[in-house]
């Protein structure tokens, strides 16, 4: 027990609790002002009537001053919910299972601490200044009789609570943070985390150890700090729940002065004094992440295990003779970094002088890095990465790297292969598997090999250690770096050897602002290098819409008079810039229909529309507003607004128990023609619309650098009928650089369907990119079609049609398009060239529900007549920023395709709404598309149905400006309550399983397990040859034949039995649930094993190439050896039974399948070990996901603002 | 840059909310908001024509943007009267004796509960004086920031945003935070009657503004 806690230990449980109890039960004395609400009134009014609550500091802040940030608004209805929450917290504290390592004494003390607090029913009021509330009524609560208000006195301390319920109180200082208070109380302790509960109820986690220190707010006077101490190992969830419970209590009142830890003056520090930081601790900082020469997060040349948060992106440039690198990197997930790079080698030519002149050699490449392990107090962050994966492999390398932070130092140590380990001073540890790993195929700069995954030979050849340290100096903008480089520059690719006198590089990064890094390095002991990075978190881009029209004033009073409806329509158009087609009254509903309403952030538009309607539409009769949009003749969507709930939320601060969802989205299936409606405004559709403006198209990634064209353009639409229209566009090119475009020589005999782009750009300054007639319609509410003809895009004209199946709010849609097209003349007029073809695709669109990832898969015939498929994966953030990658593989061989081998690219889309002060529907798109080729080329249609039916998603309100998560912290705590959800259908269960599997892949536990399983498999591989020899010598014996037959049949038998049990037993029973888990696990096991076969490509024993013969990532790997599909399915299917019925002997039965697969020489032993481990993992996962007592299901959370509930998959 | 947004967001809405919360009686705050709302478009010269002669205004300048705040209340508190000024956006600026003692805005930074110790009166101020300021600041929950202040008389500067009157007609003071604060110095221009006519104040190293009693023809904020 530390002295500080010890000094308060005398207060332990009873006394401490007694004191705190006094603070609240005798609030009149301790809390400053406490009073019941006698009559309904606004909080601002109540405060203004109490001058004693408003007195500022008489001279300086002290304990006698009213403390409005700690105001407590007590609402009896909220207290009921908080009682449940408290009870649940106590259950967890008293449960041995919740924290078996916590002593029962400590648990009892903490339980007593919690039990002594009342449930207050506190509702957080974020701002309490009455003068401000008066004019910001949506933040001003309406008080009701029976409620109470407390304005506490201003405390002068901060109170720490430990896991055993002991507290320690420290004098407050504006310059101290949670870390500092923790040290004041227990200088010898080693707490890792704390939860700071601010007086206004905000709860935030703070890292208080050297490895996890982060930017954090200073605790205000009266704040609680719940300290997580390894000596009392409560799960974080319990500590957080305790913190949130304390947030309902208000400020921690001061103890008598003798029990308060006073602040000592900081010892003099000469350096800090010189730097101007004397006398105050350095504010806690996040670990500084910076980009290396390769444009990914790392040191100078080498990577680290670090990752930025999802949504970050960077454009980096570096110059280290003879290389100039331009890199774009994206952090698509918190655990996945993707980078694309373009490297110019200044002392090598791109090709023969008569082909590409003096163009320097250009290398395109793709890198990725995956985080396997999160950093913790004892463990480093651990990542695996691949460099130059998708290009020539000239700079190809792989690495494993670990990083560990200690305050301002961030250490990294890694093992590199290929370019990263070219020093080769270590052997390859993987050579224990096969001697093949000792040799790495030489990379070639031949462009024909670029992008060919078949030549990908990862983790081959000798290795080298690499690593170093980054130091965050006391001056925040400056970082210093030192590293040991594993590369050997005297043996560079293409014999481009460079002088190197030292393996150590050192340098500095200067950050003039948070978005720019300027690097200066001394590398190889011989070379001065420099770099620059522009970076930022695109997912947090946000711009207040100060240039948008303002909402109409909102009053709690409802108009009485019938308005001038033309005036209402004019106001609606002014506020939205959309054309009003109709306004109708239908019973108690008012329906407004706009023409082609479109927006990225809909919430603001809906608010402005409703503000107009509420201000002018009589209130007694109209209680619901419906906002619809007529687009292409398709009735898809409407917003439905509960007028009373909407008005209440905007004219008063509403406690959680009374909050309603005022705006909802509905399918407009019941249409606009309400039988009892009467039209108030009726206008025809505006037939002709158009716009003029500038255009700028670009592409980059090729040897020419960026290609662009800039010009002016005009576009028009003429709606013959709402569902039938003509679209045309004219462009006048002002400037372009497509004359620089290089079309490398290749063996391609494909028709030139895309590679003549330079001629399309340069033949005529005036072009007509599109001239098209389109008709669209609904077959029913879920099926849509369109037919179209004309000049469909800049290079193709013709006719086509599309059908799309897209149910309302469905995560999955499916469509087919077929087009008969002919190549257009280069002038983009009405002329055609000779080439014509039939092209079309079947497309599936899937909103995976996993970390906002969307997938689109297309399969069909491409423009050059090649057949194949395109996969597009993207992540969309709340503010609409989208990061994605696509790849197309067709039946065109890599040689035919030319450089790049197959079509691929990455892109970032950013809505202008994220960066402009005025709302816009435009989207800026940056695409990295290394090379334009003829294989895998797709028709760029103007009106794809999936885009036209975007409102079918029914989630338009989901997108909006980024919001600081701190503002939404209240009410997000989760805890386990019994599952109250109804039984789901088998299909929805299966869908949930897929999502669940996807989510689990995103966890570090998953990747840790994978690493562990890989290790066991690796070890087992030493028995591959002996086991195969045994099979060869004894496998033909009758007993072994019987085992082989039986073992091979077992998976099918188990799955069949599971099917019968699932169908036959009572839904929800233990057997039925287990059987479903078994079936699902078997299915996932089968899919997983097939996918791994394609990835690993190990030869079977019968092939005769030995156990070390691999052909990674090959389309012909379908019958490859690793892992064993039979054993994967078998182990996956039996594990749920073994778990549910505590029958480990079933694993012995499953092992018969292993024996069968090895004795029949179908697999190596390690194949079956891998299959067993994989199957067990899947079976265990499915079992835990579906067991009746699982933690999966509905979860509840509580805060001062109320209760939140959501569905959680364990 | 919260004040930059004064007058641009939800101006009328706030006004009517104020009406409804006050039970349809026009309170001073409401009248001030209404007035600030009416004035929130266009430049100072344009707006000056729309002034309500019954109200007092502050012409506030943030960078190149000008806007007008209207006086809603003068709260009589123990430390002295505090003027409560409203923007059309519902932001609240509090001044006591020409010094900022509070600012609450939509986007911050906010200063709350500013108090002083040993603060000399303008009329009694010689060439130089020291006093102490304590304030709470958001975001970041930096409550109880104690600062030692130094105020000294300076020559009329040329680089001000003062309008319609020469700076030489006023007495000028510069107020700095002693120690390692990153907040730039404030400047005050005091009229012959001992009231502050114009001031420049930074709430952080990134957010600065100036204010001037308006109309400037001898009417001063007090």
XYZ file of N, CA, C and O in Angstrom, chain A residues 42 45 54-61 67 69 126-127 129-132 134-138 154 172-175 177 198-200 202 217-221 276-278 280 542 544-546 548 550-557 615 650-651 966, chain B residues 5 7-14 16-18 20-21 24 29-30 33 37 73 75-79 84 86 89-92 94 96 104-108 110 112-117 132-134 136 138-146 180:
472
model
N -37.451 26.471 -17.464
C -36.173 26.189 -18.099
C -35.053 26.205 -17.054
O -35.127 26.959 -16.073
N -33.705 29.630 -16.639
C -34.562 30.464 -15.791
C -34.292 30.157 -14.314
O -34.170 31.056 -13.488
N -24.703 31.749 -9.360
C -24.000 32.389 -10.466
C -22.824 33.237 -10.036
O -22.120 33.784 -10.874
N -22.642 33.387 -8.744
C -21.552 34.242 -8.308
C -20.237 33.726 -8.857
O -19.907 32.553 -8.694
N -19.483 34.559 -9.514
C -18.170 34.111 -9.967
C -17.230 34.030 -8.777
O -17.613 34.324 -7.638
N -16.006 33.691 -9.066
C -15.023 33.622 -8.003
C -14.939 34.982 -7.325
O -14.765 35.990 -8.007
N -15.077 35.002 -6.020
C -15.055 36.283 -5.321
C -13.747 37.000 -5.601
O -13.722 38.176 -5.890
N -12.669 36.280 -5.536
C -11.386 36.861 -5.906
C -10.644 35.849 -6.767
O -10.354 36.095 -7.915
N -10.452 34.680 -6.225
C -9.859 33.588 -6.967
C -10.708 32.359 -6.693
O -11.419 32.304 -5.694
N -10.653 31.358 -7.550
C -11.478 30.169 -7.324
C -11.152 29.528 -5.985
O -9.990 29.392 -5.610
N -20.111 25.817 -8.663
C -19.350 25.149 -9.714
C -20.335 24.609 -10.754
O -20.769 23.453 -10.687
N -20.046 23.630 -13.898
C -19.741 22.422 -14.685
C -20.132 21.132 -13.981
O -20.328 20.100 -14.628
N -24.446 19.441 -20.909
C -23.090 19.734 -21.368
C -22.668 21.156 -21.078
O -21.525 21.421 -20.743
N -23.576 22.100 -21.235
C -23.237 23.500 -20.962
C -24.290 24.077 -20.036
O -25.481 23.874 -20.241
N -24.148 27.468 -18.653
C -24.195 28.922 -18.500
C -25.610 29.411 -18.847
O -26.076 29.239 -19.974
N -26.293 30.031 -17.904
C -27.709 30.374 -18.168
C -27.884 31.388 -19.295
O -28.854 31.317 -20.041
N -26.959 32.322 -19.406
C -27.093 33.312 -20.475
C -26.916 32.656 -21.846
O -27.538 33.065 -22.812
N -26.080 31.672 -21.915
C -25.888 30.954 -23.173
C -27.085 30.045 -23.433
O -27.585 29.950 -24.562
N -30.101 30.484 -22.583
C -31.270 31.272 -22.971
C -31.423 31.370 -24.473
O -32.529 31.390 -25.001
N -30.305 31.459 -25.155
C -30.376 31.658 -26.604
C -29.971 30.407 -27.367
O -29.834 30.439 -28.587
N -29.764 29.321 -26.671
C -29.494 28.032 -27.317
C -30.454 27.022 -26.698
O -30.053 26.094 -25.983
N -31.716 27.230 -26.981
C -32.761 26.513 -26.248
C -32.703 25.008 -26.445
O -33.173 24.262 -25.599
N -32.135 24.551 -27.556
C -32.054 23.102 -27.746
C -31.131 22.445 -26.734
O -31.120 21.222 -26.594
N -17.199 24.511 -5.751
C -16.041 24.170 -6.579
C -15.008 23.422 -5.739
O -14.437 23.986 -4.798
N -5.719 20.027 -6.857
C -5.835 20.182 -8.311
C -4.865 21.223 -8.835
O -4.583 22.233 -8.185
N -4.352 20.956 -10.037
C -3.575 21.961 -10.758
C -3.931 21.844 -12.234
O -4.073 20.739 -12.766
N -4.056 22.980 -12.888
C -4.436 22.975 -14.305
C -3.378 22.327 -15.170
O -3.655 21.923 -16.297
N -2.172 22.208 -14.656
C -1.083 21.677 -15.475
C -0.837 20.195 -15.275
O 0.096 19.639 -15.841
N -1.961 16.061 -15.248
C -2.789 15.106 -15.976
C -2.944 13.844 -15.139
O -2.310 13.703 -14.073
N -14.898 13.511 -15.738
C -14.925 14.957 -15.561
C -16.204 15.389 -14.832
O -17.197 14.646 -14.814
N -16.196 16.564 -14.242
C -17.383 16.995 -13.478
C -18.665 17.034 -14.323
O -19.755 16.839 -13.807
N -18.528 17.271 -15.615
C -19.735 17.309 -16.448
C -20.163 15.930 -16.912
O -21.102 15.792 -17.704
N -18.287 13.541 -18.540
C -17.543 12.920 -19.630
C -16.535 11.922 -19.063
O -15.822 12.214 -18.106
N -7.182 15.080 -21.851
C -7.589 16.302 -21.171
C -7.065 16.287 -19.739
O -6.898 15.229 -19.123
N -6.884 17.476 -19.222
C -6.511 17.599 -17.823
C -7.753 17.359 -16.968
O -8.828 17.855 -17.299
N -7.653 16.596 -15.897
C -8.838 16.434 -15.030
C -9.210 17.779 -14.391
O -8.344 18.488 -13.873
N -10.471 18.123 -14.440
C -10.944 19.372 -13.841
C -11.101 19.185 -12.336
O -11.151 18.047 -11.851
N -11.186 20.259 -11.595
C -11.425 20.106 -10.156
C -12.685 19.286 -9.906
O -13.718 19.501 -10.547
N 11.955 26.370 -21.974
C 10.714 27.056 -21.638
C 9.644 26.167 -21.055
O 8.482 26.518 -21.033
N 10.014 24.963 -20.606
C 9.012 24.056 -20.062
C 9.146 23.898 -18.553
O 8.571 22.990 -17.961
N 9.953 24.727 -17.953
C 10.192 24.569 -16.524
C 8.908 24.803 -15.752
O 8.068 25.609 -16.132
N 6.335 22.917 -15.170
C 5.116 22.185 -15.460
C 5.467 20.908 -16.220
O 6.386 20.893 -17.037
N -13.618 17.549 -41.894
C -14.921 18.112 -41.531
C -14.869 19.618 -41.744
O -13.866 20.252 -41.438
N -17.476 23.019 -41.202
C -18.816 23.553 -40.896
C -19.412 24.197 -42.144
O -18.708 24.887 -42.880
N -20.674 23.998 -42.351
C -21.327 24.488 -43.568
C -21.837 25.920 -43.353
O -23.042 26.178 -43.347
N -20.890 26.807 -43.170
C -21.274 28.185 -42.849
C -21.803 28.929 -44.056
O -22.407 29.992 -43.913
N -23.955 27.541 -46.219
C -25.268 26.993 -46.586
C -26.383 27.919 -46.122
O -26.199 28.709 -45.184
N -29.493 29.083 -44.005
C -29.770 28.766 -42.607
C -31.140 28.147 -42.459
O -32.037 28.375 -43.272
N -31.286 27.399 -41.400
C -32.605 26.861 -41.085
C -33.528 27.995 -40.688
O -33.076 29.056 -40.236
N -34.802 27.769 -40.823
C -35.778 28.723 -40.296
C -35.783 28.616 -38.768
O -35.454 27.557 -38.206
N -36.140 29.700 -38.110
C -36.239 29.616 -36.641
C -37.231 28.533 -36.225
O -38.246 28.324 -36.880
N -36.910 27.848 -35.155
C -37.777 26.772 -34.679
C -38.393 27.189 -33.354
O -37.684 27.545 -32.415
N -39.706 27.139 -33.300
C -40.415 27.517 -32.086
C -41.186 26.327 -31.564
O -41.628 25.458 -32.327
N -41.347 26.293 -30.245
C -42.189 25.248 -29.674
C -43.659 25.511 -29.972
O -44.515 24.643 -29.780
N -43.944 26.719 -30.415
C -45.320 27.062 -30.767
C -45.613 26.611 -32.190
O -44.744 26.674 -33.058
N -42.471 25.883 -39.391
C -42.740 27.296 -39.159
C -44.020 27.767 -39.849
O -44.642 28.738 -39.422
N -35.451 20.118 -30.700
C -34.804 21.367 -31.116
C -35.189 22.572 -30.280
O -34.716 23.678 -30.521
N -36.042 22.360 -29.350
C -36.425 23.485 -28.505
C -36.139 23.225 -27.033
O -36.440 24.064 -26.194
N -15.538 12.309 -28.588
C -15.674 12.715 -27.191
C -17.055 13.259 -26.897
O -17.528 13.218 -25.792
N -17.883 32.677 -37.197
C -19.145 32.089 -37.628
C -20.333 32.787 -37.026
O -21.462 32.406 -37.252
N -23.301 34.900 -36.737
C -24.144 35.486 -37.761
C -24.292 34.634 -38.996
O -24.960 35.042 -39.921
N -23.712 33.468 -38.992
C -23.829 32.669 -40.194
C -24.650 31.409 -39.977
O -25.141 30.829 -40.918
N -24.767 30.973 -38.779
C -25.460 29.714 -38.547
C -26.676 29.939 -37.651
O -26.576 30.509 -36.575
N -27.763 29.427 -38.091
C -28.942 29.298 -37.219
C -29.298 30.585 -36.496
O -29.695 30.543 -35.334
N -29.161 31.699 -37.150
C -29.352 32.940 -36.411
C -30.806 33.127 -36.017
O -31.134 33.338 -34.852
N -31.657 33.028 -37.017
C -33.054 33.276 -36.715
C -33.610 32.209 -35.797
O -34.449 32.485 -34.943
N -33.135 30.972 -35.976
C -33.628 29.886 -35.139
C -33.382 30.169 -33.681
O -34.259 29.986 -32.841
N -32.238 30.652 -33.391
C -31.899 30.953 -32.004
C -32.812 32.034 -31.478
O -33.296 31.983 -30.356
N -35.890 32.711 -32.312
C -37.225 32.255 -31.990
C -37.199 31.304 -30.801
O -38.101 31.292 -29.981
N -36.138 30.518 -30.711
C -36.018 29.674 -29.532
C -36.036 30.526 -28.282
O -36.662 30.196 -27.294
N -35.358 31.628 -28.369
C -35.317 32.512 -27.213
C -36.708 33.034 -26.892
O -37.109 33.120 -25.743
N -39.535 31.550 -27.537
C -40.372 30.504 -26.963
C -39.975 30.206 -25.529
O -40.814 29.982 -24.681
N -38.682 30.209 -25.267
C -38.262 29.879 -23.909
C -38.628 30.984 -22.941
O -38.759 30.766 -21.762
N -42.701 34.169 -24.900
C -43.139 35.177 -25.857
C -42.963 36.598 -25.376
O -43.514 37.518 -25.951
N -31.924 39.610 -23.963
C -31.084 38.710 -24.757
C -31.697 38.479 -26.118
O -31.027 38.442 -27.144
N -33.004 38.324 -26.127
C -33.696 38.091 -27.376
C -33.568 39.291 -28.300
O -33.277 39.159 -29.492
N -30.153 39.397 -29.640
C -29.946 38.402 -30.680
C -30.587 38.823 -31.984
O -30.014 38.693 -33.055
N -28.692 39.420 -35.324
C -29.077 38.635 -36.485
C -29.304 39.534 -37.685
O -28.831 39.289 -38.780
N -27.473 41.928 -21.561
C -27.654 42.157 -20.126
C -26.434 42.878 -19.570
O -25.338 42.798 -20.124
N -25.121 42.100 -15.981
C -25.351 41.348 -14.744
C -24.611 42.028 -13.603
O -23.400 42.276 -13.689
N -25.347 42.297 -12.547
C -24.725 42.918 -11.376
C -24.217 41.813 -10.461
O -24.999 41.141 -9.785
N -22.940 41.585 -10.479
C -22.345 40.523 -9.675
C -21.433 41.123 -8.614
O -21.128 42.325 -8.660
N -21.012 40.271 -7.707
C -20.242 40.766 -6.568
C -18.953 41.454 -6.998
O -18.525 42.436 -6.384
N -18.345 40.946 -8.063
C -17.081 41.530 -8.516
C -17.283 42.778 -9.351
O -16.316 43.398 -9.785
N -23.114 41.348 -20.932
C -23.320 40.089 -21.656
C -23.706 40.437 -23.088
O -24.780 41.003 -23.323
N -24.273 39.333 -27.178
C -24.721 38.170 -27.951
C -24.388 38.332 -29.423
O -24.576 39.415 -29.989
N -25.302 34.183 -33.711
C -25.164 32.734 -33.707
C -25.413 32.137 -32.330
O -25.261 30.944 -32.130
N -25.738 33.005 -31.364
C -26.011 32.503 -30.020
C -24.763 32.357 -29.166
O -24.813 31.739 -28.110
N -23.671 32.894 -29.615
C -22.475 32.878 -28.783
C -22.532 34.036 -27.792
O -23.167 35.057 -28.052
N -21.862 33.858 -26.676
C -21.973 34.838 -25.587
C -20.578 35.339 -25.196
O -19.682 34.540 -24.924
N -18.648 37.897 -22.504
C -18.814 38.673 -21.264
C -17.609 39.601 -21.091
O -16.460 39.167 -21.212
N -16.003 42.620 -18.452
C -16.108 43.406 -17.219
C -15.021 44.471 -17.256
O -13.841 44.137 -17.378
N -18.369 31.981 -24.681
C -18.856 30.627 -24.963
C -19.311 30.607 -26.411
O -20.177 31.391 -26.814
N -18.724 29.705 -27.178
C -19.007 29.649 -28.605
C -19.328 28.220 -29.009
O -19.206 27.289 -28.213
N -19.710 28.071 -30.250
C -20.038 26.720 -30.733
C -18.792 25.855 -30.859
O -18.815 24.676 -30.585
N -17.727 26.435 -31.336
C -16.563 25.629 -31.671
C -15.339 25.903 -30.793
O -14.289 25.326 -31.006
N -15.453 26.787 -29.836
C -14.349 27.065 -28.936
C -13.269 27.857 -29.619
O -13.355 28.131 -30.814
N -13.250 28.341 -25.437
C -14.093 29.054 -24.482
C -13.258 29.470 -23.280
O -12.352 28.752 -22.867
N -14.098 30.542 -19.365
C -15.190 30.547 -18.389
C -14.660 31.104 -17.082
O -13.492 30.923 -16.744
N -15.518 31.730 -16.345
C -15.212 32.098 -14.957
C -13.878 32.797 -14.781
O -13.052 32.369 -13.969
N -13.643 33.865 -15.520
C -12.379 34.585 -15.368
C -12.480 35.504 -14.157
O -13.474 36.220 -13.985
N -11.478 35.455 -13.326
C -11.462 36.369 -12.174
C -10.065 36.945 -12.021
O -9.093 36.432 -12.579
N -10.000 38.028 -11.266
C -8.733 38.747 -11.122
C -8.461 39.024 -9.652
O -9.387 39.129 -8.847
N -7.199 39.175 -9.350
C -6.785 39.631 -8.019
C -5.841 40.821 -8.208
O -4.991 40.801 -9.102
N -3.117 39.356 -11.010
C -3.224 37.919 -11.256
C -4.572 37.613 -11.909
O -5.599 38.207 -11.587
N -4.532 36.686 -12.849
C -5.781 36.265 -13.521
C -5.933 34.756 -13.348
O -4.956 34.008 -13.484
N -7.144 34.346 -13.083
C -7.455 32.917 -13.001
C -8.612 32.646 -13.942
O -9.580 33.408 -13.977
N -10.860 29.432 -16.386
C -11.095 28.066 -16.849
C -11.164 28.121 -18.369
O -11.752 29.071 -18.926
N -11.754 25.895 -22.144
C -12.153 24.703 -22.897
C -11.770 24.927 -24.346
O -11.716 26.083 -24.777
N -11.577 23.876 -25.131
C -11.645 22.473 -24.705
C -10.403 22.065 -23.934
O -9.426 22.787 -23.913
N -10.490 20.911 -23.319
C -9.341 20.379 -22.596
C -9.495 20.418 -21.089
O -8.609 19.977 -20.377
N -10.612 20.965 -20.594
C -10.872 21.007 -19.137
C -9.706 21.644 -18.382
O -9.338 21.197 -17.306
N -9.123 22.676 -18.936
C -8.013 23.342 -18.236
C -8.623 24.384 -17.305
O -8.823 25.540 -17.671
N -8.949 23.925 -16.130
C -9.632 24.769 -15.153
C -8.618 25.278 -14.133
O -7.694 24.581 -13.756
N -8.860 26.498 -13.706
C -8.008 27.057 -12.661
C -6.627 27.452 -13.166
O -5.635 27.315 -12.443
N -6.552 27.957 -14.388
C -5.259 28.414 -14.916
C -4.925 29.745 -14.240
O -5.677 30.721 -14.354
N -3.824 29.788 -13.556
C -3.414 31.004 -12.841
C -2.313 31.686 -13.633
O -1.327 31.045 -14.000
N 5.732 31.429 -19.417
C 5.855 30.751 -20.701
C 4.519 30.575 -21.423
O 4.329 29.648 -22.189
